[in-house]
Short mmCIF file of N, CA and C in Angstrom, two decimals:
data_model
loop_
_atom_site.label_atom_id
_atom_site.label_comp_id
_atom_site.label_asym_id
_atom_site.label_seq_id
_atom_site.Cartn_x
_atom_site.Cartn_y
_atom_site.Cartn_z
N UNK L 1 51.61 -248.70 98.18
CA UNK L 1 50.59 -248.34 98.83
C UNK L 1 50.94 -248.16 100.54
N UNK L 2 50.80 -246.88 101.11
CA UNK L 2 51.11 -247.09 102.32
C UNK L 2 50.33 -247.56 103.34
N UNK L 3 50.84 -247.90 104.29
CA UNK L 3 49.89 -248.50 105.56
C UNK L 3 48.77 -247.46 105.95
N UNK L 4 48.93 -246.28 106.08
CA UNK L 4 47.99 -245.25 106.38
C UNK L 4 47.09 -245.33 105.29
N UNK L 5 47.23 -245.31 104.13
CA UNK L 5 46.32 -245.33 103.12
C UNK L 5 45.37 -246.47 103.20
N UNK L 6 46.12 -247.62 103.47
CA UNK L 6 45.31 -249.00 103.50
C UNK L 6 44.30 -248.97 104.64
N UNK L 7 44.78 -248.25 105.85
CA UNK L 7 43.88 -248.12 106.99
C UNK L 7 42.68 -247.25 106.67
N UNK L 8 42.93 -246.00 105.76
CA UNK L 8 41.90 -245.17 105.48
C UNK L 8 40.96 -246.05 104.57
N UNK L 9 41.29 -246.78 103.87
CA UNK L 9 40.48 -247.53 102.79
C UNK L 9 39.65 -248.42 103.61
N UNK L 10 40.22 -249.11 104.70
CA UNK L 10 39.46 -250.00 105.84
C UNK L 10 38.45 -249.10 106.46
N UNK L 11 38.82 -248.14 106.92
CA UNK L 11 37.57 -247.17 107.77
C UNK L 11 36.60 -246.69 106.63
N UNK L 12 36.98 -246.43 105.46
CA UNK L 12 35.97 -245.88 104.39
C UNK L 12 35.12 -247.00 104.03
N UNK L 13 35.47 -248.33 103.91
CA UNK L 13 34.44 -249.42 103.91
C UNK L 13 33.86 -249.47 104.95
N UNK L 14 34.39 -249.54 106.08
CA UNK L 14 33.47 -249.63 107.31
C UNK L 14 32.52 -248.48 107.42
N UNK L 15 32.81 -247.20 106.96
CA UNK L 15 31.86 -246.05 107.07
C UNK L 15 30.66 -246.16 106.15
N UNK L 16 31.01 -246.73 104.96
CA UNK L 16 30.04 -247.09 103.85
C UNK L 16 28.90 -248.11 104.54
N UNK L 17 29.31 -248.99 104.94
CA UNK L 17 28.90 -250.11 105.48
C UNK L 17 27.52 -249.49 106.68
N UNK L 18 28.33 -248.87 107.54
CA UNK L 18 27.52 -248.17 108.66
C UNK L 18 26.51 -247.03 107.94
N UNK L 19 26.92 -246.49 106.86
CA UNK L 19 25.84 -245.59 106.17
C UNK L 19 24.63 -246.49 105.69
N UNK L 20 24.85 -247.61 105.01
CA UNK L 20 23.89 -248.27 104.55
C UNK L 20 22.96 -248.92 105.80
N UNK L 21 23.77 -249.46 106.98
CA UNK L 21 22.76 -249.78 107.91
C UNK L 21 21.90 -248.90 108.58
N UNK L 22 22.54 -247.58 108.64
CA UNK L 22 21.77 -246.43 109.30
C UNK L 22 20.61 -246.29 108.35
N UNK L 23 20.89 -246.14 107.08
CA UNK L 23 19.84 -245.85 105.99
C UNK L 23 18.53 -246.62 106.15
N UNK L 24 19.02 -248.03 106.37
CA UNK L 24 17.87 -249.07 106.75
C UNK L 24 17.13 -248.81 107.92
N UNK L 25 17.96 -248.57 108.93
CA UNK L 25 17.42 -248.16 110.34
C UNK L 25 16.38 -247.05 110.09
N UNK L 26 16.83 -246.09 109.35
CA UNK L 26 16.07 -245.05 109.23
C UNK L 26 14.90 -245.15 108.61
N UNK L 27 14.86 -245.83 107.51
CA UNK L 27 13.47 -246.24 106.73
C UNK L 27 12.65 -247.11 107.66
N UNK L 28 13.07 -248.21 108.36
CA UNK L 28 12.35 -248.85 109.35
C UNK L 28 11.79 -248.17 110.43
N UNK L 29 12.44 -247.31 111.13
CA UNK L 29 12.12 -246.38 112.24
C UNK L 29 10.92 -245.59 111.59
N UNK L 30 11.10 -245.14 110.37
CA UNK L 30 9.97 -244.33 110.06
C UNK L 30 8.84 -244.80 109.59
N UNK L 31 8.81 -246.08 109.18
CA UNK L 31 7.45 -246.80 108.69
C UNK L 31 7.00 -248.07 109.59
N UNK L 32 8.05 -248.32 110.48
CA UNK L 32 7.49 -249.55 111.37
C UNK L 32 7.92 -249.33 112.75
N UNK L 33 7.30 -250.24 113.61
CA UNK L 33 7.57 -250.10 115.30
C UNK L 33 8.96 -250.33 115.59
N UNK L 34 9.79 -250.25 114.57
CA UNK L 34 11.33 -250.40 114.73
C UNK L 34 11.74 -249.05 115.75
N UNK L 35 10.93 -248.16 115.71
CA UNK L 35 11.29 -246.98 116.26
C UNK L 35 11.37 -246.97 117.79
N UNK L 36 10.64 -248.15 118.36
CA UNK L 36 10.48 -248.42 119.81
C UNK L 36 11.82 -248.75 120.32
N UNK L 37 12.48 -249.67 119.57
CA UNK L 37 13.85 -250.14 119.72
C UNK L 37 14.91 -249.21 119.66
N UNK L 38 14.77 -248.41 118.76
CA UNK L 38 15.67 -247.33 118.50
C UNK L 38 15.58 -246.22 119.43
N UNK L 39 14.42 -245.99 119.96
CA UNK L 39 13.98 -244.90 120.82
C UNK L 39 14.18 -245.61 122.45
N UNK L 40 14.65 -246.73 122.66
CA UNK L 40 15.06 -247.22 124.08
C UNK L 40 16.52 -246.68 124.29
N UNK L 41 16.54 -246.84 125.50
CA UNK L 41 18.00 -246.21 126.22
C UNK L 41 19.27 -246.60 125.35
N UNK L 42 18.98 -248.14 125.05
CA UNK L 42 20.44 -248.69 124.43
C UNK L 42 20.29 -248.17 122.70
N UNK L 43 19.17 -248.21 122.41
CA UNK L 43 19.07 -247.57 120.93
C UNK L 43 19.61 -246.12 120.75
N UNK L 44 19.38 -245.27 121.94
CA UNK L 44 19.67 -243.97 121.74
C UNK L 44 21.09 -243.83 121.92
N UNK L 45 21.75 -244.64 122.80
CA UNK L 45 23.22 -244.74 123.00
C UNK L 45 23.84 -245.20 121.74
N UNK L 46 23.25 -245.93 121.21
CA UNK L 46 23.97 -246.51 119.77
C UNK L 46 24.12 -245.52 119.05
N UNK L 47 22.76 -244.81 118.54
CA UNK L 47 22.92 -243.74 117.44
C UNK L 47 23.50 -242.58 117.97
N UNK L 48 23.52 -242.28 119.26
CA UNK L 48 24.41 -240.98 119.71
C UNK L 48 25.80 -241.30 119.67
N UNK L 49 26.22 -242.76 119.65
CA UNK L 49 27.60 -243.10 119.59
C UNK L 49 28.12 -243.04 118.12
N UNK L 50 27.12 -243.31 117.23
CA UNK L 50 27.64 -243.34 115.67
C UNK L 50 27.67 -241.99 115.40
N UNK L 51 26.90 -241.19 115.96
CA UNK L 51 26.90 -239.57 115.82
C UNK L 51 28.23 -239.28 116.03
N UNK L 52 28.71 -239.49 117.59
CA UNK L 52 30.04 -239.10 118.04
C UNK L 52 31.29 -239.57 116.97
N UNK L 53 31.01 -240.83 116.65
CA UNK L 53 32.00 -241.39 115.75
C UNK L 53 32.23 -240.63 114.24
N UNK L 54 31.03 -240.47 113.78
CA UNK L 54 31.09 -239.61 112.53
C UNK L 54 31.62 -238.04 112.73
N UNK L 55 31.15 -237.47 113.68
CA UNK L 55 31.66 -236.19 114.12
C UNK L 55 33.11 -236.31 114.31
N UNK L 56 33.72 -237.16 115.08
CA UNK L 56 35.10 -237.03 115.14
C UNK L 56 36.00 -237.25 114.14
N UNK L 57 35.43 -238.35 113.09
CA UNK L 57 35.96 -238.53 111.98
C UNK L 57 36.10 -237.20 110.84
N UNK L 58 34.76 -236.65 110.99
CA UNK L 58 34.44 -235.43 110.10
C UNK L 58 35.53 -234.30 110.56
N UNK L 59 35.88 -234.40 111.78
CA UNK L 59 36.76 -233.19 112.28
C UNK L 59 38.20 -233.52 111.83
N UNK L 60 38.34 -234.89 112.10
CA UNK L 60 39.99 -235.26 111.77
C UNK L 60 40.14 -235.16 110.11
N UNK L 61 39.04 -235.73 109.48
CA UNK L 61 39.23 -235.35 108.06
C UNK L 61 39.28 -234.00 107.62
N UNK L 62 38.60 -233.24 108.36
CA UNK L 62 38.71 -231.71 107.79
C UNK L 62 40.10 -231.24 108.19
N UNK L 63 40.83 -231.63 109.23
CA UNK L 63 41.98 -231.04 109.48
C UNK L 63 43.16 -231.67 108.36
N UNK L 64 42.86 -232.88 107.75
CA UNK L 64 43.70 -233.24 106.79
C UNK L 64 43.54 -233.14 105.33
N UNK L 65 42.67 -232.16 105.07
CA UNK L 65 42.54 -231.82 103.80
C UNK L 65 43.85 -230.90 103.30
N UNK L 66 44.47 -231.50 102.26
CA UNK L 66 45.68 -230.82 101.84
C UNK L 66 45.50 -229.35 101.32
N UNK L 67 46.39 -228.49 101.39
CA UNK L 67 46.31 -227.08 100.94
C UNK L 67 46.44 -227.22 99.36
N UNK L 68 45.87 -226.27 98.72
CA UNK L 68 46.03 -226.06 97.19
C UNK L 68 47.31 -225.41 97.05
N UNK L 69 47.89 -226.03 95.80
CA UNK L 69 49.33 -225.28 95.31
C UNK L 69 49.06 -224.89 94.12
N UNK L 70 50.00 -224.02 93.60
CA UNK L 70 49.93 -223.29 92.19
C UNK L 70 49.88 -224.39 90.91
N UNK L 71 50.70 -225.27 91.28
CA UNK L 71 50.69 -226.30 90.10
C UNK L 71 50.69 -227.67 90.43
N UNK L 72 49.46 -228.34 90.84
CA UNK L 72 49.49 -229.53 91.64
C UNK L 72 49.78 -230.86 90.44
N UNK L 73 50.46 -231.77 91.10
CA UNK L 73 50.45 -232.86 90.37
C UNK L 73 49.38 -233.74 90.28
N UNK L 74 49.16 -234.68 89.50
CA UNK L 74 48.12 -235.60 89.47
C UNK L 74 47.79 -236.23 90.86
N UNK L 75 48.99 -236.60 91.27
CA UNK L 75 48.77 -237.28 92.91
C UNK L 75 48.09 -236.19 93.91
N UNK L 76 48.61 -234.74 93.72
CA UNK L 76 47.98 -233.86 94.63
C UNK L 76 46.40 -233.70 94.35
N UNK L 77 46.21 -233.63 93.24
CA UNK L 77 44.58 -233.39 92.98
C UNK L 77 43.89 -234.81 93.37
N UNK L 78 44.25 -235.91 93.17
CA UNK L 78 43.48 -237.04 93.70
C UNK L 78 43.61 -237.13 95.07
N UNK L 79 44.46 -236.64 95.88
CA UNK L 79 44.56 -236.66 97.34
C UNK L 79 43.36 -235.69 97.82
N UNK L 80 43.60 -234.48 96.92
CA UNK L 80 42.59 -233.40 97.60
C UNK L 80 41.13 -233.80 97.17
N UNK L 81 40.79 -234.38 96.03
CA UNK L 81 39.65 -235.16 95.88
C UNK L 81 39.13 -236.13 96.97
N UNK L 82 40.08 -237.05 97.25
CA UNK L 82 39.73 -238.01 98.04
C UNK L 82 39.43 -237.83 99.68
N UNK L 83 40.33 -236.72 99.74
CA UNK L 83 40.13 -236.11 101.33
C UNK L 83 38.74 -235.21 101.27
N UNK L 84 38.25 -234.39 100.22
CA UNK L 84 37.03 -233.80 100.12
C UNK L 84 35.87 -234.87 100.20
N UNK L 85 36.14 -235.86 99.48
CA UNK L 85 34.90 -236.81 99.28
C UNK L 85 34.78 -237.36 100.70
N UNK L 86 35.92 -237.73 101.51
CA UNK L 86 35.78 -238.24 102.86
C UNK L 86 35.12 -237.47 103.74
N UNK L 87 35.46 -235.98 103.70
CA UNK L 87 34.89 -235.35 104.47
C UNK L 87 33.33 -234.97 104.19
N UNK L 88 32.93 -235.04 103.08
CA UNK L 88 31.27 -235.00 102.88
C UNK L 88 30.68 -236.36 103.30
N UNK L 89 31.44 -237.41 103.08
CA UNK L 89 30.85 -238.88 103.62
C UNK L 89 30.81 -238.60 105.16
N UNK L 90 31.61 -238.08 106.02
CA UNK L 90 31.84 -238.44 107.24
C UNK L 90 30.81 -237.36 107.81
N UNK L 91 30.46 -236.23 107.20
CA UNK L 91 29.39 -235.13 107.41
C UNK L 91 28.14 -235.81 107.21
N UNK L 92 27.80 -236.67 106.05
CA UNK L 92 26.64 -237.12 105.79
C UNK L 92 26.12 -238.45 106.89
N UNK L 93 27.37 -238.94 107.21
CA UNK L 93 27.01 -239.98 108.21
C UNK L 93 26.84 -239.42 109.52
N UNK L 94 27.29 -238.34 109.91
CA UNK L 94 26.98 -237.66 111.17
C UNK L 94 25.54 -237.02 111.02
N UNK L 95 24.99 -236.27 109.99
CA UNK L 95 23.86 -236.30 109.93
C UNK L 95 22.77 -237.30 109.93
N UNK L 96 23.13 -238.34 109.02
CA UNK L 96 22.13 -239.57 109.09
C UNK L 96 21.98 -240.06 110.42
N UNK L 97 22.97 -240.31 111.18
CA UNK L 97 22.96 -240.88 112.47
C UNK L 97 22.17 -239.97 113.37
N UNK L 98 22.42 -238.54 113.40
CA UNK L 98 21.62 -237.93 114.17
C UNK L 98 20.23 -237.77 113.67
N UNK L 99 19.85 -237.76 112.67
CA UNK L 99 18.52 -237.93 111.97
C UNK L 99 17.88 -239.06 112.53
N UNK L 100 18.40 -240.25 112.51
CA UNK L 100 17.78 -241.52 112.92
C UNK L 100 17.45 -241.34 114.42
N UNK L 101 18.29 -240.82 115.29
CA UNK L 101 18.21 -240.44 116.65
C UNK L 101 16.84 -239.63 116.78
N UNK L 102 16.69 -238.52 116.22
CA UNK L 102 15.80 -237.80 116.20
C UNK L 102 14.50 -238.11 115.78
N UNK L 103 14.38 -238.84 114.55
CA UNK L 103 13.25 -239.35 113.88
C UNK L 103 12.64 -240.60 115.14
N UNK L 104 13.34 -241.43 115.54
CA UNK L 104 12.89 -242.30 116.53
C UNK L 104 12.41 -241.72 117.61
N UNK L 105 13.00 -240.81 117.88
CA UNK L 105 12.88 -240.03 119.29
C UNK L 105 11.34 -239.32 119.14
N UNK L 106 11.19 -238.61 118.13
CA UNK L 106 9.89 -237.88 117.76
C UNK L 106 8.84 -238.97 117.59
N UNK L 107 9.02 -240.13 116.82
CA UNK L 107 7.88 -241.10 116.80
C UNK L 107 7.45 -241.54 118.05
N UNK L 108 8.52 -241.69 118.94
CA UNK L 108 8.26 -242.24 120.24
C UNK L 108 7.41 -241.41 121.18
N UNK L 109 7.69 -240.05 121.02
CA UNK L 109 6.91 -238.80 121.59
C UNK L 109 5.76 -238.67 121.10
N UNK L 110 5.46 -238.86 119.75
CA UNK L 110 4.15 -238.93 119.17
C UNK L 110 3.21 -240.27 119.68
N UNK L 111 3.78 -241.55 119.77
CA UNK L 111 3.05 -242.51 120.32
C UNK L 111 2.75 -242.36 121.81
N UNK L 112 3.60 -241.76 122.60
CA UNK L 112 3.24 -241.56 123.80
C UNK L 112 1.96 -240.44 124.24
N UNK L 113 2.09 -239.55 123.20
CA UNK L 113 1.03 -238.63 123.28
C UNK L 113 -0.28 -239.08 122.78
N UNK L 114 -0.40 -240.11 121.61
CA UNK L 114 -1.50 -240.74 121.32
C UNK L 114 -1.98 -241.80 122.01
N UNK L 115 -1.15 -242.31 122.94
CA UNK L 115 -1.69 -243.52 123.76
C UNK L 115 -2.78 -243.27 124.68
N UNK L 116 -2.82 -242.12 125.51
CA UNK L 116 -3.94 -241.93 126.42
C UNK L 116 -5.23 -241.75 125.52
N UNK L 117 -4.91 -241.02 124.29
CA UNK L 117 -6.28 -240.95 123.70
C UNK L 117 -6.99 -242.31 123.13
N UNK L 118 -6.02 -243.16 122.82
CA UNK L 118 -6.39 -244.44 122.29
C UNK L 118 -7.09 -245.28 123.61
N UNK L 119 -6.78 -245.01 124.77
CA UNK L 119 -7.00 -245.64 125.99
C UNK L 119 -8.72 -245.20 126.26
N UNK L 120 -8.78 -243.86 126.09
CA UNK L 120 -10.18 -243.39 126.42
C UNK L 120 -11.15 -243.33 125.31
N UNK L 121 -10.84 -244.06 124.09
CA UNK L 121 -11.89 -244.31 122.96
C UNK L 121 -12.20 -245.68 123.31
#
């Protein structure tokens, strides 16, 4: 096993962990007041930072997809599948991080619009 393959596995485990954390943060920001934390300046920077990370990884992985050959070996098929899976995983991470940012931002906007209405009641 090459060093590059081991580094790729390490990054994939890290990406899966981040996807899990972002999924939990998304659910929490949709149904609890955690959206206030995610909508703060620090929360926005963190979620946009994860979006940028996943976008960069997605673009790098798109460039690394191996070209198809006429008679691929099993190793070629496995490498093509692995890189395709990584591309989809990175794209889903990008979309998820961007969705967390937008969901928290919109919940914050809704709360700010409802706040004057509650004061007048």
